[in-house]
Amino acid sequence: MNEEEKYRTSKFLSLVLRHKPEEIGLPLDVNGWADVDELISRCAVAGKRFSAQELEEIVATNDKKRFAYNSDKSKIRASQGHSIDVELQLEVKEPPELLFHGTVEKFLPAIKSQGLLKMKRQHVHLSRDRATAEKVGERRGEAIILIVRSDEMNQDGFVFYQSANGVWLTDHVPAKYIDF
Ligand code: HQG
């Protein structure tokens, strides 16, 4: 499998493991896990063919470590980013003093009045460094970086989680904790 094929397969895996498992009739359990053999066979029926070994390579080399196996590698799930309702059983974790969020200009008026909302996903996504937030924002145009005073939020009782691949997650960031 070349880099382009790996990239396209990883995009497809994000689609079925985070957003639309029904597109290929893939059952996910309440914690978001799919059976690896079933994933491979259902993807093949949908015209996306890859072997168990190729899947392992995609999981291992994915730039953001988006997917994770269970201990015996019989199951796989996305580590974060879901729009479907899954219980990832994330551990509550104390955040660093500041976290970053990359967005674009057109969302600023709404963010200034409502704060950061989770929109279609299950959490608001925050990055631990500015460079990562730049990449997130650039998906939509010229990135605007917002600085979130996460330690202050935490002291005020807001809960933070960190996904298996290092993304910081929370339910809502009120505007008063954001430096624009
Ligand atoms: C914006 C990718 C209006 C928010 C990335 C963002 C990340 C508001 C968009 C992960 C708003 C939601 C998540 C408000 C927030 N009014 N707009 N009140 N509050 N927004 O894609 O953080 O490559 O759901 O600024 O790298 O951009 O898929 O969230 O622009 O880690 O693994 O609404 O997705 O990861 O967009 O990105 P998203 P996000 P993957």
XYZ file of C-alpha atoms and ligand atoms in Angstrom:
220
model
C 0.000 0.000 0.000
C 1.509 3.361 -0.990
C 1.252 6.589 1.054
C -1.706 7.890 -0.957
C -3.645 4.632 -0.453
C -2.836 4.664 3.255
C -4.060 8.242 3.510
C -7.317 7.464 1.712
C -7.909 4.343 3.793
C -7.291 6.298 6.995
C -9.853 8.920 5.885
C -12.352 6.143 5.273
C -11.606 4.588 8.673
C -12.284 7.983 10.315
C -15.616 8.122 8.516
C -16.816 4.673 9.617
C -15.265 4.611 13.117
C -16.257 8.165 14.096
C -19.236 9.257 12.078
C -21.059 6.773 9.866
C -20.532 3.090 10.743
C -23.966 2.440 9.206
C -22.521 3.356 5.804
C -20.950 -0.124 5.717
C -23.266 -1.756 8.290
C -20.487 -1.937 10.892
C -21.572 -2.574 14.478
C -19.730 -0.532 17.135
C -20.148 -1.326 20.813
C -21.072 1.355 23.369
C -17.391 2.189 23.807
C -16.855 2.694 20.081
C -15.019 -0.593 19.400
C -15.409 -2.475 16.114
C -14.343 -6.072 15.567
C -11.202 -5.971 13.384
C -12.155 -8.911 11.127
C -15.619 -7.479 10.633
C -14.215 -4.041 9.821
C -11.917 -5.550 7.197
C -14.656 -7.623 5.576
C -17.258 -4.837 5.572
C -14.776 -2.345 4.140
C -13.902 -4.868 1.419
C -17.570 -5.217 0.468
C -17.667 -1.414 0.195
C -14.689 -1.540 -2.194
C -11.987 -0.514 0.328
C -9.647 -3.451 0.469
C -6.821 -3.865 2.982
C -5.308 -6.721 4.956
C -4.968 -7.026 8.738
C -1.282 -6.263 8.328
C -1.969 -3.146 6.250
C -4.440 -1.994 8.889
C -1.763 -2.401 11.567
C 0.600 -0.310 9.487
C -1.991 2.441 9.063
C -2.700 2.492 12.806
C 1.018 2.586 13.651
C 2.000 5.281 11.161
C -1.063 7.537 11.288
C 0.154 11.118 11.808
C -2.187 11.808 14.698
C -2.485 8.250 16.037
C -6.200 8.482 15.353
C -6.938 4.772 15.876
C -6.168 2.330 18.669
C -6.445 -1.437 19.176
C -7.533 -3.237 22.324
C -4.920 -5.370 24.049
C -5.240 -8.488 21.838
C -5.778 -6.424 18.655
C -9.157 -8.054 18.001
C -10.919 -4.695 18.240
C -10.203 -1.200 16.976
C -11.671 2.262 17.567
C -11.021 5.938 16.920
C -9.371 7.570 19.924
C -11.419 10.779 19.608
C -13.340 12.954 17.165
C -16.632 11.062 17.122
C -19.923 12.625 16.135
C -21.824 9.440 17.026
C -22.615 8.799 20.651
C -19.887 6.572 22.124
C -18.630 6.292 25.681
C -14.837 6.486 25.418
C -14.403 6.170 29.203
C -11.863 8.953 29.159
C -10.025 9.696 32.346
C -10.447 13.082 33.923
C -7.079 14.845 33.823
C -5.690 18.109 35.114
C -4.923 20.345 32.154
C -1.820 22.499 31.693
C -2.136 26.205 32.435
C -3.004 27.078 28.843
C -4.425 25.182 25.872
C -4.894 26.318 22.266
C -7.741 26.200 19.770
C -7.322 26.837 16.050
C -10.294 28.308 14.263
C -11.087 30.882 11.554
C -12.207 34.516 11.542
C -15.821 33.898 10.529
C -16.559 31.940 13.725
C -15.207 34.631 16.073
C -18.416 36.626 16.640
C -20.284 33.447 17.670
C -17.374 32.206 19.803
C -17.141 35.603 21.532
C -20.779 35.376 22.568
C -21.248 31.608 23.172
C -17.715 30.469 23.907
C -16.376 27.317 22.248
C -19.116 24.754 21.659
C -18.641 21.116 20.701
C -20.743 21.619 17.554
C -21.210 18.193 15.883
C -18.575 16.375 17.923
C -18.759 15.039 21.456
C -16.313 17.517 22.936
C -14.557 20.799 22.277
C -11.078 19.888 20.995
C -8.066 21.741 22.361
C -4.370 21.434 21.483
C -1.441 21.476 23.865
C 0.675 23.669 21.603
C 0.159 26.503 19.194
C 1.633 24.643 16.208
C -0.963 21.858 16.462
C -3.766 24.402 16.801
C -2.459 26.157 13.668
C -2.872 22.925 11.709
C -6.401 22.403 13.035
C -7.405 25.967 12.091
C -5.760 25.798 8.661
C -8.204 23.078 7.598
C -10.707 25.909 7.170
C -8.591 28.835 5.931
C -6.261 31.263 7.650
C -5.881 29.998 11.204
C -6.781 32.173 14.181
C -5.364 30.854 17.450
C -7.384 31.232 20.633
C -5.707 30.758 24.005
C -7.784 28.983 26.628
C -6.973 29.549 30.315
C -7.545 25.889 31.100
C -6.009 25.867 34.570
C -8.347 28.653 35.647
C -11.305 26.743 34.172
C -10.242 23.608 36.025
C -10.031 25.502 39.301
C -13.550 26.763 38.639
C -14.780 23.160 38.356
C -14.651 22.469 34.603
C -13.574 18.935 33.774
C -10.914 18.067 31.177
C -10.027 14.768 29.526
C -7.144 13.700 27.327
C -7.704 11.207 24.525
C -5.337 8.278 23.907
C -3.711 10.350 21.154
C -3.120 13.422 23.302
C -5.998 15.701 22.292
C -7.467 17.717 25.188
C -11.234 17.570 25.443
C -13.854 19.424 27.428
C -17.578 20.080 27.148
C -17.697 23.840 26.754
C -15.287 26.766 27.030
C -17.137 29.924 28.129
C -15.858 33.048 26.385
C -14.517 34.579 29.587
C -11.724 31.950 29.679
C -10.578 32.691 26.117
C -7.894 35.202 25.136
C -8.789 36.349 21.643
C -15.968 26.180 15.637
C -9.419 17.236 13.555
C -19.360 28.928 15.856
C -14.610 25.631 15.984
C -8.637 18.380 14.145
C -14.324 24.776 14.774
C -9.081 18.385 15.594
C -17.766 27.505 16.693
C -15.701 24.285 14.352
C -10.459 17.804 15.529
C -18.226 27.726 18.006
C -15.966 22.852 14.763
C -11.514 18.816 15.877
C -19.310 28.625 18.194
C -16.585 26.350 18.093
N -19.841 29.186 17.092
N -18.331 28.092 15.622
N -19.809 28.913 19.404
N -17.479 26.996 18.856
N -16.742 26.652 16.792
O -14.058 19.977 13.189
O -11.717 21.716 16.778
O -7.829 15.271 11.722
O -15.836 19.857 15.015
O -13.670 26.672 16.159
O -7.269 18.204 13.981
O -11.909 22.222 14.274
O -10.200 14.738 12.263
O -13.659 20.870 15.537
O -13.745 25.520 13.741
O -8.296 17.652 16.464
O -8.326 13.726 13.578
O -16.640 25.117 15.012
O -10.643 17.352 14.197
O -8.821 16.036 13.843
O -15.192 22.030 13.935
O -11.401 19.959 15.046
P -14.717 20.585 14.381
P -12.126 21.297 15.419
P -8.804 14.883 12.790
